[in-house]
PDB file of C-alpha atoms in Angstrom:
ATOM      1  CA  MET C   1     -49.892 104.538  17.734  1.00 83.00           C
ATOM      2  CA  LEU C   2     -51.679 107.698  18.744  1.00 89.00           C
ATOM      3  CA  LEU C   3     -50.810 110.478  16.278  1.00 92.00           C
ATOM      4  CA  GLN C   4     -49.763 113.083  18.810  1.00 95.00           C
ATOM      5  CA  ASN C   5     -49.246 115.941  16.350  1.00 95.00           C
ATOM      6  CA  ARG C   6     -52.886 115.630  15.285  1.00 97.00           C
ATOM      7  CA  ILE C   7     -54.083 115.455  18.886  1.00 97.00           C
ATOM      8  CA  ASP C   8     -52.024 118.568  19.664  1.00 97.00           C
ATOM      9  CA  GLY C   9     -53.667 120.362  16.748  1.00 97.00           C
ATOM     10  CA  LEU C  10     -57.107 119.296  17.939  1.00 98.00           C
ATOM     11  CA  ARG C  11     -56.396 120.587  21.427  1.00 98.00           C
ATOM     12  CA  LYS C  12     -55.293 123.927  19.992  1.00 98.00           C
ATOM     13  CA  TYR C  13     -58.667 124.346  18.301  1.00 98.00           C
ATOM     14  CA  MET C  14     -60.509 123.074  21.363  1.00 97.00           C
ATOM     15  CA  GLN C  15     -58.840 125.813  23.402  1.00 97.00           C
ATOM     16  CA  GLN C  16     -59.675 128.460  20.795  1.00 97.00           C
ATOM     17  CA  LEU C  17     -63.322 127.369  20.777  1.00 97.00           C
ATOM     18  CA  GLY C  18     -63.619 127.012  24.552  1.00 96.00           C
ATOM     19  CA  MET C  19     -63.958 123.222  24.524  1.00 97.00           C
ATOM     20  CA  ASP C  20     -62.633 121.255  27.497  1.00 97.00           C
ATOM     21  CA  GLN C  21     -63.510 117.673  26.549  1.00 98.00           C
ATOM     22  CA  ILE C  22     -64.957 115.871  23.532  1.00 98.00           C
ATOM     23  CA  LEU C  23     -66.144 112.420  22.514  1.00 97.00           C
ATOM     24  CA  ILE C  24     -65.574 111.387  18.900  1.00 97.00           C
ATOM     25  CA  ALA C  25     -67.834 108.674  17.482  1.00 95.00           C
ATOM     26  CA  ASN C  26     -67.200 108.841  13.720  1.00 94.00           C
ATOM     27  CA  PRO C  27     -64.781 105.937  13.022  1.00 93.00           C
ATOM     28  CA  ILE C  28     -63.150 107.873  10.164  1.00 92.00           C
ATOM     29  CA  ASN C  29     -62.232 110.649  12.576  1.00 95.00           C
ATOM     30  CA  ILE C  30     -61.234 108.231  15.327  1.00 96.00           C
ATOM     31  CA  ASN C  31     -58.789 106.535  12.946  1.00 94.00           C
ATOM     32  CA  TYR C  32     -57.428 109.929  11.897  1.00 95.00           C
ATOM     33  CA  PHE C  33     -56.236 110.556  15.450  1.00 96.00           C
ATOM     34  CA  ALA C  34     -55.769 106.966  16.640  1.00 96.00           C
ATOM     35  CA  PRO C  35     -55.361 104.566  13.708  1.00 94.00           C
ATOM     36  CA  PHE C  36     -56.276 101.310  15.395  1.00 94.00           C
ATOM     37  CA  GLY C  37     -58.973 100.379  12.874  1.00 92.00           C
ATOM     38  CA  ALA C  38     -62.114 101.682  14.592  1.00 93.00           C
ATOM     39  CA  LYS C  39     -65.235 100.154  13.063  1.00 88.00           C
ATOM     40  CA  LYS C  40     -68.766 101.428  12.624  1.00 86.00           C
ATOM     41  CA  SER C  41     -70.862  99.168  14.793  1.00 88.00           C
ATOM     42  CA  ASP C  42     -73.994  99.062  16.930  1.00 88.00           C
ATOM     43  CA  ARG C  43     -71.554  98.572  19.814  1.00 91.00           C
ATOM     44  CA  ALA C  44     -69.775 101.595  21.228  1.00 91.00           C
ATOM     45  CA  THR C  45     -66.320 102.719  20.089  1.00 95.00           C
ATOM     46  CA  PHE C  46     -65.380 106.293  20.996  1.00 96.00           C
ATOM     47  CA  LEU C  47     -62.311 108.477  21.386  1.00 97.00           C
ATOM     48  CA  TYR C  48     -62.301 110.773  24.416  1.00 98.00           C
ATOM     49  CA  VAL C  49     -59.990 113.803  24.349  1.00 98.00           C
ATOM     50  CA  ASN C  50     -59.402 116.491  26.957  1.00 97.00           C
ATOM     51  CA  MET C  51     -56.398 118.735  27.540  1.00 97.00           C
ATOM     52  CA  THR C  52     -54.349 116.107  29.349  1.00 96.00           C
ATOM     53  CA  GLN C  53     -55.775 112.735  28.387  1.00 96.00           C
ATOM     54  CA  VAL C  54     -56.774 110.617  25.383  1.00 97.00           C
ATOM     55  CA  LYS C  55     -58.803 107.470  25.989  1.00 97.00           C
ATOM     56  CA  VAL C  56     -60.318 104.853  23.722  1.00 96.00           C
ATOM     57  CA  LEU C  57     -63.701 103.562  24.893  1.00 95.00           C
ATOM     58  CA  ALA C  58     -64.432 100.195  23.335  1.00 94.00           C
ATOM     59  CA  ASN C  59     -66.608  97.124  23.664  1.00 93.00           C
ATOM     60  CA  ASP C  60     -64.382  94.062  24.001  1.00 90.00           C
ATOM     61  CA  VAL C  61     -66.923  91.974  22.046  1.00 91.00           C
ATOM     62  CA  ILE C  62     -65.834  93.755  18.851  1.00 91.00           C
ATOM     63  CA  GLY C  63     -62.499  91.986  19.208  1.00 87.00           C
ATOM     64  CA  TYR C  64     -60.021  94.808  18.643  1.00 92.00           C
ATOM     65  CA  THR C  65     -56.482  93.409  18.606  1.00 90.00           C
ATOM     66  CA  THR C  66     -54.764  96.685  17.670  1.00 93.00           C
ATOM     67  CA  LEU C  67     -55.115  98.666  20.898  1.00 93.00           C
ATOM     68  CA  GLY C  68     -51.781  97.824  22.484  1.00 90.00           C
ATOM     69  CA  GLY C  69     -50.202 101.027  23.728  1.00 91.00           C
ATOM     70  CA  TYR C  70     -53.502 102.928  23.883  1.00 95.00           C
ATOM     71  CA  ASP C  71     -55.221 103.989  27.088  1.00 94.00           C
ATOM     72  CA  VAL C  72     -58.415 101.934  26.817  1.00 95.00           C
ATOM     73  CA  GLU C  73     -61.565 101.899  28.919  1.00 93.00           C
ATOM     74  CA  TRP C  74     -63.183  98.547  28.132  1.00 94.00           C
ATOM     75  CA  HIS C  75     -66.798  97.543  28.589  1.00 93.00           C
ATOM     76  CA  THR C  76     -68.804  94.555  27.413  1.00 93.00           C
ATOM     77  CA  ASP C  77     -72.367  93.702  26.424  1.00 92.00           C
ATOM     78  CA  GLY C  78     -73.335  93.048  30.024  1.00 91.00           C
ATOM     79  CA  ASP C  79     -72.341  96.553  31.131  1.00 93.00           C
ATOM     80  CA  ASP C  80     -74.323  99.767  31.139  1.00 93.00           C
ATOM     81  CA  VAL C  81     -72.559 101.502  28.246  1.00 91.00           C
ATOM     82  CA  CYS C  82     -73.405 105.022  29.351  1.00 93.00           C
ATOM     83  CA  LYS C  83     -72.152 104.426  32.884  1.00 94.00           C
ATOM     84  CA  ALA C  84     -68.911 103.120  31.371  1.00 93.00           C
ATOM     85  CA  ILE C  85     -68.648 106.255  29.235  1.00 94.00           C
ATOM     86  CA  ALA C  86     -69.522 108.544  32.153  1.00 95.00           C
ATOM     87  CA  LYS C  87     -66.583 107.160  34.168  1.00 94.00           C
ATOM     88  CA  VAL C  88     -64.088 109.017  31.969  1.00 95.00           C
ATOM     89  CA  ILE C  89     -66.001 112.309  31.656  1.00 97.00           C
ATOM     90  CA  ASP C  90     -65.382 115.311  33.902  1.00 97.00           C
ATOM     91  CA  PRO C  91     -68.879 116.034  35.279  1.00 97.00           C
ATOM     92  CA  ALA C  92     -67.919 119.604  36.165  1.00 97.00           C
ATOM     93  CA  LYS C  93     -67.335 120.608  32.528  1.00 97.00           C
ATOM     94  CA  PRO C  94     -69.421 120.605  29.341  1.00 97.00           C
ATOM     95  CA  LEU C  95     -68.912 117.697  26.932  1.00 97.00           C
ATOM     96  CA  GLY C  96     -68.581 118.038  23.173  1.00 97.00           C
ATOM     97  CA  VAL C  97     -69.780 115.266  20.873  1.00 96.00           C
ATOM     98  CA  ASP C  98     -69.381 114.921  17.133  1.00 93.00           C
ATOM     99  CA  GLY C  99     -72.233 114.769  14.644  1.00 90.00           C
ATOM    100  CA  GLU C 100     -72.086 110.955  14.546  1.00 88.00           C
ATOM    101  CA  TYR C 101     -72.669 110.501  18.260  1.00 92.00           C
ATOM    102  CA  PRO C 102     -75.876 108.434  18.704  1.00 91.00           C
ATOM    103  CA  ALA C 103     -78.789 109.777  20.699  1.00 93.00           C
ATOM    104  CA  LYS C 104     -79.178 106.374  22.342  1.00 92.00           C
ATOM    105  CA  TRP C 105     -75.916 107.052  24.201  1.00 92.00           C
ATOM    106  CA  LEU C 106     -76.281 110.811  24.555  1.00 94.00           C
ATOM    107  CA  LEU C 107     -79.683 111.059  26.225  1.00 95.00           C
ATOM    108  CA  PRO C 108     -78.782 108.599  29.018  1.00 94.00           C
ATOM    109  CA  LEU C 109     -75.566 110.572  29.650  1.00 95.00           C
ATOM    110  CA  LYS C 110     -77.731 113.615  30.273  1.00 95.00           C
ATOM    111  CA  GLU C 111     -79.878 111.620  32.690  1.00 95.00           C
ATOM    112  CA  LEU C 112     -76.715 110.567  34.527  1.00 95.00           C
ATOM    113  CA  ASN C 113     -75.555 114.201  34.740  1.00 96.00           C
ATOM    114  CA  ALA C 114     -72.276 112.979  33.257  1.00 96.00           C
ATOM    115  CA  ALA C 115     -71.282 116.501  32.141  1.00 97.00           C
ATOM    116  CA  ALA C 116     -72.160 120.109  32.923  1.00 97.00           C
ATOM    117  CA  GLY C 117     -73.648 120.577  29.453  1.00 96.00           C
ATOM    118  CA  TYR C 118     -73.401 119.310  25.879  1.00 96.00           C
ATOM    119  CA  TYR C 119     -72.466 120.820  22.527  1.00 95.00           C
ATOM    120  CA  VAL C 120     -71.507 119.745  19.005  1.00 95.00           C
ATOM    121  CA  ALA C 121     -67.717 119.530  18.680  1.00 95.00           C
ATOM    122  CA  ASP C 122     -67.377 118.977  14.926  1.00 96.00           C
ATOM    123  CA  ARG C 123     -65.849 122.427  14.415  1.00 97.00           C
ATOM    124  CA  ALA C 124     -62.661 121.604  16.323  1.00 97.00           C
ATOM    125  CA  VAL C 125     -62.243 118.244  14.580  1.00 97.00           C
ATOM    126  CA  ASN C 126     -62.869 119.702  11.131  1.00 97.00           C
ATOM    127  CA  LEU C 127     -60.462 122.601  11.625  1.00 97.00           C
ATOM    128  CA  GLN C 128     -57.683 120.150  12.500  1.00 97.00           C
ATOM    129  CA  ARG C 129     -58.542 117.801   9.637  1.00 96.00           C
ATOM    130  CA  ALA C 130     -58.297 120.706   7.190  1.00 96.00           C
ATOM    131  CA  HIS C 131     -54.513 120.698   7.726  1.00 94.00           C
ATOM    132  CA  LYS C 132     -53.178 117.895   5.535  1.00 95.00           C
ATOM    133  CA  ASP C 133     -49.845 116.391   6.514  1.00 93.00           C
ATOM    134  CA  GLU C 134     -47.479 114.773   4.011  1.00 95.00           C
ATOM    135  CA  ASP C 135     -48.908 111.278   4.546  1.00 93.00           C
ATOM    136  CA  GLU C 136     -52.405 112.550   3.805  1.00 95.00           C
ATOM    137  CA  LYS C 137     -51.254 114.465   0.733  1.00 96.00           C
ATOM    138  CA  GLU C 138     -49.636 111.327  -0.649  1.00 97.00           C
ATOM    139  CA  LEU C 139     -52.820 109.317  -0.077  1.00 96.00           C
ATOM    140  CA  MET C 140     -54.829 112.002  -1.891  1.00 96.00           C
ATOM    141  CA  ARG C 141     -52.404 111.948  -4.829  1.00 97.00           C
ATOM    142  CA  THR C 142     -52.612 108.162  -4.983  1.00 97.00           C
ATOM    143  CA  ALA C 143     -56.417 108.228  -4.897  1.00 97.00           C
ATOM    144  CA  SER C 144     -56.461 110.748  -7.746  1.00 97.00           C
ATOM    145  CA  LEU C 145     -54.054 108.702  -9.881  1.00 97.00           C
ATOM    146  CA  MET C 146     -56.117 105.573  -9.262  1.00 97.00           C
ATOM    147  CA  ASN C 147     -59.216 107.512 -10.332  1.00 97.00           C
ATOM    148  CA  ASP C 148     -57.371 108.396 -13.547  1.00 97.00           C
ATOM    149  CA  LYS C 149     -56.966 104.664 -14.232  1.00 97.00           C
ATOM    150  CA  VAL C 150     -60.690 104.115 -13.869  1.00 97.00           C
ATOM    151  CA  MET C 151     -61.457 107.072 -16.137  1.00 96.00           C
ATOM    152  CA  LYS C 152     -59.229 105.594 -18.851  1.00 95.00           C
ATOM    153  CA  ARG C 153     -61.498 102.545 -18.807  1.00 97.00           C
ATOM    154  CA  VAL C 154     -64.738 104.526 -18.882  1.00 96.00           C
ATOM    155  CA  ARG C 155     -64.882 105.096 -22.658  1.00 91.00           C
ATOM    156  CA  GLY C 156     -64.992 101.353 -23.181  1.00 95.00           C
ATOM    157  CA  VAL C 157     -68.185 101.052 -21.141  1.00 97.00           C
ATOM    158  CA  PHE C 158     -70.434 102.925 -23.564  1.00 97.00           C
ATOM    159  CA  ARG C 159     -72.352 101.422 -26.478  1.00 96.00           C
ATOM    160  CA  ASP C 160     -75.551 102.198 -28.302  1.00 96.00           C
ATOM    161  CA  GLY C 161     -78.529 101.373 -26.127  1.00 97.00           C
ATOM    162  CA  ILE C 162     -76.750 101.075 -22.772  1.00 98.00           C
ATOM    163  CA  THR C 163     -78.696 102.779 -19.986  1.00 98.00           C
ATOM    164  CA  GLU C 164     -77.322 105.269 -17.503  1.00 98.00           C
ATOM    165  CA  LYS C 165     -77.964 102.817 -14.701  1.00 98.00           C
ATOM    166  CA  GLU C 166     -76.110  99.972 -16.460  1.00 98.00           C
ATOM    167  CA  ALA C 167     -73.113 102.195 -17.216  1.00 98.00           C
ATOM    168  CA  ALA C 168     -72.966 103.547 -13.654  1.00 98.00           C
ATOM    169  CA  ARG C 169     -73.066 100.034 -12.196  1.00 98.00           C
ATOM    170  CA  THR C 170     -70.193  98.876 -14.418  1.00 98.00           C
ATOM    171  CA  ILE C 171     -68.037 101.930 -13.675  1.00 98.00           C
ATOM    172  CA  SER C 172     -68.704 101.647  -9.941  1.00 98.00           C
ATOM    173  CA  GLN C 173     -67.278  98.133  -9.869  1.00 98.00           C
ATOM    174  CA  MET C 174     -64.106  99.301 -11.607  1.00 98.00           C
ATOM    175  CA  PHE C 175     -63.104 101.204  -8.477  1.00 98.00           C
ATOM    176  CA  ALA C 176     -63.031  97.981  -6.467  1.00 96.00           C
ATOM    177  CA  GLU C 177     -61.038  96.318  -9.255  1.00 97.00           C
ATOM    178  CA  GLU C 178     -58.451  99.122  -9.156  1.00 96.00           C
ATOM    179  CA  GLY C 179     -57.876  98.743  -5.402  1.00 96.00           C
ATOM    180  CA  PHE C 180     -60.130 101.379  -3.829  1.00 96.00           C
ATOM    181  CA  ASP C 181     -61.699 100.767  -0.436  1.00 94.00           C
ATOM    182  CA  HIS C 182     -65.067  99.957  -2.024  1.00 94.00           C
ATOM    183  CA  PRO C 183     -66.988 100.342  -5.305  1.00 97.00           C
ATOM    184  CA  GLY C 184     -67.316 103.936  -6.428  1.00 97.00           C
ATOM    185  CA  TRP C 185     -70.162 106.406  -6.354  1.00 97.00           C
ATOM    186  CA  VAL C 186     -70.994 107.214  -9.968  1.00 98.00           C
ATOM    187  CA  ILE C 187     -73.315 109.618 -11.759  1.00 98.00           C
ATOM    188  CA  VAL C 188     -73.896 108.864 -15.434  1.00 98.00           C
ATOM    189  CA  ALA C 189     -76.169 111.282 -17.287  1.00 98.00           C
ATOM    190  CA  PHE C 190     -77.065 111.264 -20.979  1.00 98.00           C
ATOM    191  CA  GLN C 191     -77.994 114.341 -23.016  1.00 97.00           C
ATOM    192  CA  GLU C 192     -80.781 116.338 -21.285  1.00 97.00           C
ATOM    193  CA  ASN C 193     -80.005 114.670 -17.942  1.00 97.00           C
ATOM    194  CA  ALA C 194     -76.472 116.087 -18.021  1.00 96.00           C
ATOM    195  CA  ALA C 195     -77.950 119.478 -17.100  1.00 95.00           C
ATOM    196  CA  ASN C 196     -78.645 118.124 -13.602  1.00 94.00           C
ATOM    197  CA  PRO C 197     -75.358 118.025 -11.647  1.00 88.00           C
ATOM    198  CA  HIS C 198     -76.787 115.501  -9.165  1.00 92.00           C
ATOM    199  CA  HIS C 199     -78.738 113.374 -11.599  1.00 97.00           C
ATOM    200  CA  ARG C 200     -79.706 109.895 -10.465  1.00 97.00           C
ATOM    201  CA  PRO C 201     -78.841 107.363 -13.210  1.00 98.00           C
ATOM    202  CA  GLY C 202     -81.964 105.870 -14.717  1.00 97.00           C
ATOM    203  CA  GLU C 203     -83.239 104.004 -17.749  1.00 98.00           C
ATOM    204  CA  ARG C 204     -82.304 106.669 -20.336  1.00 97.00           C
ATOM    205  CA  ALA C 205     -80.594 104.766 -23.195  1.00 98.00           C
ATOM    206  CA  LEU C 206     -77.564 106.093 -25.046  1.00 97.00           C
ATOM    207  CA  LYS C 207     -77.918 107.055 -28.695  1.00 96.00           C
ATOM    208  CA  GLU C 208     -75.690 108.661 -31.304  1.00 95.00           C
ATOM    209  CA  GLY C 209     -75.126 112.387 -30.776  1.00 94.00           C
ATOM    210  CA  ASP C 210     -75.725 112.287 -27.027  1.00 96.00           C
ATOM    211  CA  ILE C 211     -73.675 114.136 -24.450  1.00 96.00           C
ATOM    212  CA  ILE C 212     -72.399 111.849 -21.689  1.00 97.00           C
ATOM    213  CA  LEU C 213     -71.567 113.269 -18.277  1.00 97.00           C
ATOM    214  CA  VAL C 214     -69.654 111.070 -15.824  1.00 98.00           C
ATOM    215  CA  ASP C 215     -69.067 112.211 -12.233  1.00 98.00           C
ATOM    216  CA  MET C 216     -67.363 109.592 -10.078  1.00 98.00           C
ATOM    217  CA  GLY C 217     -65.069 108.801  -7.182  1.00 97.00           C
ATOM    218  CA  SER C 218     -64.252 106.502  -4.309  1.00 97.00           C
ATOM    219  CA  ALA C 219     -62.029 106.358  -1.235  1.00 95.00           C
ATOM    220  CA  TYR C 220     -58.512 104.949  -0.967  1.00 95.00           C
ATOM    221  CA  LYS C 221     -57.502 104.332   2.660  1.00 91.00           C
ATOM    222  CA  GLY C 222     -60.215 106.785   3.642  1.00 89.00           C
ATOM    223  CA  TYR C 223     -59.216 109.575   1.218  1.00 93.00           C
ATOM    224  CA  GLN C 224     -61.670 110.455  -1.511  1.00 94.00           C
ATOM    225  CA  SER C 225     -61.137 110.979  -5.210  1.00 96.00           C
ATOM    226  CA  ASP C 226     -63.594 112.924  -7.353  1.00 96.00           C
ATOM    227  CA  MET C 227     -63.591 113.504 -11.108  1.00 96.00           C
ATOM    228  CA  THR C 228     -66.088 114.783 -13.674  1.00 96.00           C
ATOM    229  CA  ARG C 229     -65.717 114.390 -17.442  1.00 96.00           C
ATOM    230  CA  THR C 230     -67.956 115.018 -20.470  1.00 96.00           C
ATOM    231  CA  PHE C 231     -67.964 112.878 -23.617  1.00 94.00           C
ATOM    232  CA  PHE C 232     -69.799 113.120 -26.946  1.00 94.00           C
ATOM    233  CA  TRP C 233     -71.093 109.803 -28.194  1.00 95.00           C
ATOM    234  CA  LYS C 234     -69.978 109.248 -31.792  1.00 86.00           C
ATOM    235  CA  SER C 235     -69.991 112.975 -32.538  1.00 60.00           C
ATOM    236  CA  CYS C 236     -66.241 113.280 -32.100  1.00 49.00           C
ATOM    237  CA  THR C 237     -63.321 111.213 -30.803  1.00 48.00           C
TER     238      THR C 237
END
């Protein structure tokens, strides 16, 4: 089902920013407004929004089975994708696109004169997404609690001689084991490397007296967790 309250919020910001129509390509943002399970693909899936209409533009080869009840403009591999997209655009008004919109589908739209101009529409989307509803807040709480479970397991990863890279790989997999969407992103930094907040785990081996910095997180149903902790190897408990 289309989440109308979120669409209404988006339209409010579109009006404030002077935007008449936008195309959203980022599947995370598409699913925020229309949770039908949009996928990142080399085939086109977009959400078109203006002040009176919301349309899903999708390639039927992807095999979406969750679009019942949505207003869908279908195309297939044999179609000219940009002509299919242009059919829903008001050519008399500028078109906003998000930062994920591919040039391979934007430049031909310009050649077709599909809109009166083009601009980046991320601002309107991001302003709406900054307002977290109760469902989102609960997902964020759950992601944080799940991250806590991973952190409780982190101490058991370390041993004399383990490298940053080995530790990071092990911790990353724990996120998948705890039910996150995918393995986690993990920074593990020993001693002098802990001074670099964006250190890339390497072959530095752990030894007694070292500082250990762990910065880690992953997404649960699209909502990120993030946690940083510092340990002291064998210097204290």
